[in-house]
Short mmCIF file of C-alpha atoms in Angstrom, two decimals:
data_model
loop_
_atom_site.label_atom_id
_atom_site.label_comp_id
_atom_site.label_asym_id
_atom_site.label_seq_id
_atom_site.Cartn_x
_atom_site.Cartn_y
_atom_site.Cartn_z
CA MET A 1 0.00 0.00 0.00
CA HIS A 2 1.36 3.40 -1.03
CA SER A 3 1.92 5.51 2.09
CA VAL A 4 1.23 9.26 2.10
CA ALA A 5 2.64 11.46 4.88
CA ILE A 6 1.14 14.92 5.36
CA LEU A 7 3.05 17.43 7.44
CA ALA A 8 1.21 19.05 10.36
CA TYR A 9 2.66 22.00 12.22
CA ASP A 10 1.72 24.45 14.93
CA GLY A 11 -0.37 27.34 13.63
CA MET A 12 -1.45 25.55 10.46
CA SER A 13 -4.69 25.95 8.55
CA GLY A 14 -6.69 22.76 8.38
CA PHE A 15 -7.64 23.28 4.76
CA GLU A 16 -4.51 22.19 2.91
CA SER A 17 -3.68 19.19 5.08
CA GLY A 18 -7.40 18.35 5.12
CA LEU A 19 -7.78 18.34 1.34
CA ALA A 20 -4.80 16.04 0.96
CA ALA A 21 -6.10 13.74 3.68
CA GLU A 22 -9.57 13.74 2.10
CA ILE A 23 -8.33 12.79 -1.36
CA PHE A 24 -5.68 10.25 -0.37
CA GLY A 25 -7.69 8.85 2.53
CA MET A 26 -11.12 8.29 0.98
CA THR A 27 -12.55 5.44 3.04
CA GLU A 28 -14.84 3.97 0.37
CA LEU A 29 -12.12 3.86 -2.25
CA SER A 30 -9.64 2.47 0.26
CA GLU A 31 -12.00 -0.39 1.15
CA ARG A 32 -12.87 -1.14 -2.47
CA PHE A 33 -9.28 -1.06 -3.68
CA SER A 34 -7.89 -3.01 -0.73
CA ALA A 35 -10.43 -5.74 -1.49
CA GLY A 36 -8.41 -6.52 -4.59
CA ILE A 37 -10.52 -4.88 -7.27
CA VAL A 38 -7.45 -2.90 -8.30
CA ARG A 39 -4.17 -2.23 -6.59
CA PRO A 40 -4.52 -0.92 -3.02
CA TRP A 41 -5.47 2.68 -2.32
CA TYR A 42 -3.25 5.01 -0.31
CA SER A 43 -2.63 4.88 3.43
CA VAL A 44 -2.41 8.31 5.10
CA LYS A 45 -0.47 9.55 8.11
CA LEU A 46 -0.53 13.07 9.58
CA CYS A 47 3.03 13.67 10.76
CA SER A 48 4.36 16.40 13.03
CA GLU A 49 7.47 17.40 14.93
CA GLU A 50 5.32 17.61 18.08
CA ALA A 51 2.67 15.20 19.29
CA GLU A 52 0.13 18.03 19.48
CA VAL A 53 -0.30 21.03 17.17
CA ARG A 54 -2.69 23.98 17.22
CA LEU A 55 -4.73 24.92 14.19
CA LEU A 56 -5.90 28.38 13.23
CA GLY A 57 -9.13 29.05 15.13
CA GLY A 58 -8.06 27.37 18.35
CA ALA A 59 -8.51 23.69 17.50
CA THR A 60 -5.88 21.16 18.56
CA VAL A 61 -4.74 18.07 16.66
CA ARG A 62 -2.90 15.15 18.21
CA THR A 63 -0.94 12.67 16.11
CA SER A 64 1.20 9.68 16.95
CA TYR A 65 3.27 10.03 13.75
CA GLY A 66 6.50 12.00 13.68
CA LEU A 67 9.11 13.09 11.19
CA ASP A 68 10.60 9.59 11.03
CA ASP A 69 7.27 8.43 9.58
CA LEU A 70 7.31 11.33 7.15
CA ALA A 71 10.83 10.45 5.98
CA ALA A 72 9.76 6.82 5.41
CA ALA A 73 6.63 7.56 3.34
CA ASP A 74 6.23 6.94 -0.39
CA THR A 75 4.67 10.37 -0.93
CA VAL A 76 5.37 13.38 1.28
CA VAL A 77 2.96 16.34 1.23
CA ILE A 78 4.16 19.68 2.64
CA PRO A 79 1.29 22.18 3.05
CA SER A 80 1.94 25.90 3.54
CA ILE A 81 4.62 26.64 6.08
CA ARG A 82 3.79 28.90 9.00
CA ASP A 83 6.03 31.85 8.09
CA VAL A 84 7.98 32.09 4.83
CA SER A 85 10.41 34.54 6.46
CA GLU A 86 11.47 31.88 8.98
CA PRO A 87 13.65 28.95 7.88
CA ALA A 88 12.27 25.45 8.08
CA SER A 89 13.49 23.55 11.13
CA PRO A 90 16.66 21.47 10.70
CA GLU A 91 14.66 18.38 11.69
CA LEU A 92 12.10 18.92 8.93
CA VAL A 93 14.82 19.62 6.37
CA GLU A 94 16.60 16.39 7.29
CA ALA A 95 13.35 14.42 7.07
CA ILE A 96 12.66 15.77 3.56
CA LYS A 97 16.23 15.01 2.49
CA ALA A 98 15.89 11.46 3.82
CA ALA A 99 12.64 10.98 1.90
CA ASP A 100 14.27 12.37 -1.22
CA ALA A 101 17.26 10.03 -0.86
CA ARG A 102 14.84 7.10 -0.72
CA GLY A 103 13.20 8.22 -3.97
CA ALA A 104 9.93 9.35 -2.37
CA ARG A 105 7.52 11.59 -4.25
CA LEU A 106 7.69 15.10 -2.77
CA VAL A 107 4.69 17.43 -3.01
CA SER A 108 4.26 21.02 -1.83
CA ILE A 109 1.10 23.10 -1.60
CA CYS A 110 1.38 26.90 -1.69
CA SER A 111 4.30 28.10 0.47
CA GLY A 112 5.28 24.52 1.29
CA ALA A 113 7.68 25.00 -1.62
CA PHE A 114 9.94 26.95 0.76
CA ALA A 115 10.48 23.80 2.82
CA LEU A 116 11.30 21.73 -0.26
CA ALA A 117 13.67 24.47 -1.41
CA ALA A 118 15.39 24.52 1.99
CA ALA A 119 16.01 20.79 1.64
CA GLY A 120 17.61 21.34 -1.78
CA VAL A 121 15.19 19.15 -3.72
CA LEU A 122 14.08 21.98 -6.02
CA HIS A 123 17.65 22.82 -7.05
CA GLY A 124 17.80 23.19 -10.84
CA ARG A 125 14.12 22.37 -11.23
CA THR A 126 11.10 24.42 -12.30
CA ALA A 127 8.69 25.02 -9.43
CA THR A 128 5.77 27.21 -8.47
CA THR A 129 4.12 28.59 -5.36
CA HIS A 130 1.40 31.11 -4.60
CA TRP A 131 1.96 34.13 -6.82
CA ILE A 132 2.41 36.45 -3.82
CA TYR A 133 5.48 34.42 -2.75
CA THR A 134 7.19 33.83 -6.10
CA ASP A 135 9.54 36.82 -5.94
CA GLN A 136 10.54 35.99 -2.38
CA LEU A 137 11.17 32.34 -3.21
CA GLN A 138 13.21 33.27 -6.28
CA LYS A 139 15.31 35.75 -4.32
CA ALA A 140 16.01 33.23 -1.56
CA TYR A 141 16.75 30.37 -3.99
CA PRO A 142 18.06 31.76 -7.31
CA ASP A 143 19.02 28.25 -8.48
CA ILE A 144 15.33 27.34 -8.84
CA ASN A 145 13.37 28.26 -11.97
CA ILE A 146 10.28 29.82 -10.37
CA ASP A 147 7.26 29.95 -12.66
CA PRO A 148 4.58 32.21 -11.16
CA ALA A 149 1.92 31.33 -13.73
CA PRO A 150 0.71 27.71 -13.45
CA LEU A 151 -1.56 26.02 -10.93
CA TYR A 152 1.01 23.29 -10.43
CA VAL A 153 4.28 21.97 -11.85
CA ASP A 154 4.97 18.25 -12.22
CA ASN A 155 8.66 17.33 -12.39
CA GLY A 156 7.91 13.64 -12.14
CA ARG A 157 8.96 12.89 -8.55
CA VAL A 158 8.84 16.47 -7.27
CA LEU A 159 5.59 18.43 -7.63
CA THR A 160 4.70 21.95 -6.49
CA SER A 161 1.39 23.80 -6.54
CA ALA A 162 0.18 27.36 -6.23
CA GLY A 163 -2.32 28.65 -3.65
CA CYS A 164 -4.44 26.49 -1.37
CA ALA A 165 -7.16 25.51 -3.84
CA ALA A 166 -4.53 24.54 -6.42
CA GLY A 167 -3.59 21.79 -3.97
CA LEU A 168 -6.87 20.11 -4.91
CA ASP A 169 -5.87 20.17 -8.56
CA LEU A 170 -2.42 18.79 -7.81
CA CYS A 171 -3.64 15.98 -5.53
CA LEU A 172 -6.24 15.02 -8.13
CA HIS A 173 -3.51 15.09 -10.77
CA ILE A 174 -1.49 12.65 -8.65
CA VAL A 175 -4.48 10.30 -8.38
CA ARG A 176 -4.92 10.54 -12.15
CA SER A 177 -1.25 9.70 -12.67
CA ASP A 178 -1.41 6.74 -10.27
CA TYR A 179 -4.84 5.27 -11.06
CA GLY A 180 -6.04 6.74 -14.33
CA VAL A 181 -8.66 9.17 -15.51
CA ARG A 182 -11.72 7.12 -14.50
CA VAL A 183 -10.68 6.89 -10.86
CA ALA A 184 -9.68 10.57 -10.78
CA ASN A 185 -13.07 11.53 -12.21
CA ASP A 186 -14.74 9.40 -9.52
CA VAL A 187 -12.80 11.25 -6.82
CA ALA A 188 -13.73 14.60 -8.40
CA ARG A 189 -17.42 13.67 -8.45
CA ARG A 190 -17.31 12.71 -4.79
CA LEU A 191 -15.70 16.06 -3.93
CA VAL A 192 -17.92 17.98 -6.38
CA ILE A 193 -14.93 19.66 -7.98
CA SER A 194 -13.71 20.05 -11.55
CA PRO A 195 -12.27 16.72 -12.72
CA HIS A 196 -9.35 18.41 -14.40
CA ARG A 197 -7.72 21.81 -14.35
CA GLY A 198 -4.40 21.48 -16.12
CA GLY A 199 -1.25 22.56 -14.34
CA GLY A 200 -0.62 25.09 -17.09
CA GLN A 201 -3.77 27.04 -16.32
CA ALA A 202 -2.95 30.47 -14.96
CA GLN A 203 -3.06 31.11 -11.21
CA TYR A 204 -4.40 34.59 -11.67
CA ILE A 205 -7.25 35.17 -14.10
CA GLU A 206 -8.29 38.73 -14.85
CA THR A 207 -11.97 37.92 -14.38
CA PRO A 208 -12.28 34.75 -12.25
CA VAL A 209 -16.05 34.90 -12.77
CA PRO A 210 -16.47 35.95 -16.42
CA GLU A 211 -18.98 38.58 -17.38
CA PRO A 212 -22.35 37.02 -18.27
CA ALA A 213 -22.30 38.68 -21.68
CA THR A 214 -19.19 36.75 -22.70
CA ASP A 215 -19.36 33.66 -20.52
CA GLY A 216 -22.22 32.01 -22.40
CA ARG A 217 -20.58 32.53 -25.77
CA ILE A 218 -17.19 31.29 -24.61
CA ALA A 219 -18.84 28.26 -22.98
CA SER A 220 -20.75 27.58 -26.19
CA GLY A 221 -17.56 27.56 -28.22
CA MET A 222 -15.84 25.28 -25.72
CA ALA A 223 -18.77 22.84 -25.67
CA TRP A 224 -18.77 22.69 -29.48
CA ALA A 225 -15.03 22.02 -29.50
CA LEU A 226 -15.37 19.16 -27.00
CA ALA A 227 -18.02 17.57 -29.22
CA ASN A 228 -15.73 17.79 -32.24
CA LEU A 229 -12.35 16.74 -30.87
CA ASP A 230 -12.08 14.04 -33.51
CA ARG A 231 -11.23 16.55 -36.21
CA PRO A 232 -8.96 19.57 -36.68
CA ILE A 233 -10.46 22.76 -35.27
CA ALA A 234 -9.28 26.16 -36.41
CA LEU A 235 -9.22 29.20 -34.17
CA ASP A 236 -11.58 31.02 -36.53
CA GLU A 237 -14.08 28.16 -36.20
CA LEU A 238 -14.03 28.46 -32.41
CA ALA A 239 -14.54 32.21 -32.65
CA ALA A 240 -17.44 31.70 -35.06
CA GLN A 241 -19.11 29.23 -32.71
CA ALA A 242 -18.86 31.86 -29.97
CA MET A 243 -20.20 34.48 -32.40
CA MET A 244 -17.15 36.70 -31.88
CA SER A 245 -14.37 38.08 -33.96
CA ARG A 246 -11.07 36.25 -33.71
CA ARG A 247 -9.53 39.10 -31.71
CA SER A 248 -12.42 39.40 -29.25
CA PHE A 249 -12.56 35.66 -28.80
CA LEU A 250 -8.87 35.45 -27.90
CA ARG A 251 -9.21 38.25 -25.37
CA GLN A 252 -12.40 36.95 -23.76
CA PHE A 253 -11.18 33.34 -23.71
CA ALA A 254 -8.05 34.37 -21.81
CA LYS A 255 -10.14 36.33 -19.32
CA ALA A 256 -12.47 33.40 -18.77
CA THR A 257 -9.94 30.58 -18.58
CA GLY A 258 -6.47 32.00 -18.00
CA THR A 259 -5.09 30.23 -21.07
CA THR A 260 -5.26 30.36 -24.86
CA PRO A 261 -7.78 28.45 -27.00
CA ILE A 262 -5.03 26.41 -28.68
CA LYS A 263 -3.42 25.38 -25.39
CA TRP A 264 -6.82 24.53 -23.94
CA LEU A 265 -7.80 22.52 -27.01
CA THR A 266 -4.54 20.56 -26.98
CA GLU A 267 -5.03 19.77 -23.31
CA GLN A 268 -8.57 18.55 -23.94
CA ARG A 269 -7.37 16.29 -26.75
CA ILE A 270 -4.75 14.74 -24.45
CA GLN A 271 -7.32 14.23 -21.69
CA ALA A 272 -9.73 12.61 -24.13
CA SER A 273 -7.01 10.18 -25.16
CA LEU A 274 -6.34 8.94 -21.64
CA GLU A 275 -9.44 6.79 -21.33
CA LEU A 276 -8.81 5.35 -24.79
CA LEU A 277 -5.29 4.41 -23.73
CA GLU A 278 -6.57 2.86 -20.52
CA SER A 279 -9.58 0.93 -21.79
CA SER A 280 -9.39 0.37 -25.56
CA ASP A 281 -7.32 -1.74 -27.95
CA PHE A 282 -6.86 1.09 -30.42
CA SER A 283 -3.30 1.68 -31.59
CA ILE A 284 -1.50 4.91 -30.71
CA GLU A 285 -2.00 6.04 -34.30
CA GLN A 286 -5.75 5.36 -34.14
CA ILE A 287 -6.09 7.21 -30.83
CA ALA A 288 -4.19 10.19 -32.19
CA THR A 289 -6.66 10.39 -35.06
CA ARG A 290 -9.72 9.92 -32.85
CA VAL A 291 -8.78 12.88 -30.64
CA GLY A 292 -7.97 15.15 -33.55
CA PHE A 293 -4.18 15.31 -33.78
CA GLU A 294 -2.72 15.78 -37.23
CA SER A 295 -0.22 12.95 -36.78
CA PRO A 296 0.92 10.39 -34.19
CA ALA A 297 4.19 12.32 -33.86
CA THR A 298 2.32 15.51 -32.93
CA TYR A 299 0.21 13.55 -30.45
CA ARG A 300 3.27 11.99 -28.81
CA HIS A 301 5.00 15.36 -28.60
CA HIS A 302 2.12 17.05 -26.78
CA PHE A 303 1.44 13.97 -24.65
CA VAL A 304 4.99 13.89 -23.32
CA ARG A 305 4.92 17.63 -22.60
CA GLN A 306 1.69 17.36 -20.65
CA MET A 307 1.92 13.94 -19.02
CA HIS A 308 5.72 13.57 -18.67
CA THR A 309 5.59 10.09 -20.16
CA THR A 310 4.86 8.53 -23.53
CA PRO A 311 1.42 7.25 -24.59
CA SER A 312 2.81 3.70 -24.71
CA ASP A 313 4.28 3.91 -21.21
CA TYR A 314 1.06 5.45 -19.91
CA ARG A 315 -0.93 2.60 -21.40
CA SER A 316 1.43 0.03 -19.88
CA ALA A 317 0.92 1.56 -16.43
CA PHE A 318 -2.86 1.14 -16.58
CA THR A 319 -3.32 -2.17 -18.38
CA GLY A 320 -2.75 -5.57 -16.94
#
């Protein structure tokens, strides 16, 4: 069973550690998967330097798991640290280094990236954190390529996310990577959250709730595109479906989604291919055609960029 250790610390918010515990510790999925239907679900431990920690609001949490348990876990989740101006404790840094040396998967949510940086595991890598901390993190650790834009960055074994809610997207992305799109969609339905917001989506969107006058038209164009993924779609076609000029469509789409139509469309094509890879006998070439890529080479290129693996390796991971 894959063990997940979530750091708890004095003065923490319960949201970030709670969302990770909720996703990786879903009781129903744990029981179903442990029964042998598929490989076992995760086991979750809340780990702390002290046996008792205080949460914001006055609540107290007691845990019997310490930093030794965190260092021994398969996946380590570091939520926001208490104060980004204070260095992480030597004990926590050593525990992260020990987990890294064992080849554990290391995950940070929001300012938790500062703890990973202090342990040296982000050295030479691209990482993100909440946009209000990016300049501070870059100044403190100039050897890290800090990207302030995306919701999360997946480096394979080291993953970082932006603000608190982006932790949901990252944890769901991890489930998708481990168990496939169907299971991730099941988790999303249970949590009543979006089944997929790509890591490349912008943290900060000019109008998080789009104006009603443009939202319906943008949504209409997006819905039409999703129904026609099996063929090439030109930008002018999308704009026409939204009853906008090309220029207005580009501007309003960016305001509504934080990305470009082409990037969004490519991401949707890749996502549509995942279930085909997991559950069909179609060849890679057939799948590329069915989700609208011009060639298998183009499909493989975008798949590797988005999923950090090849379509063939992804299929191997999810087929018996």
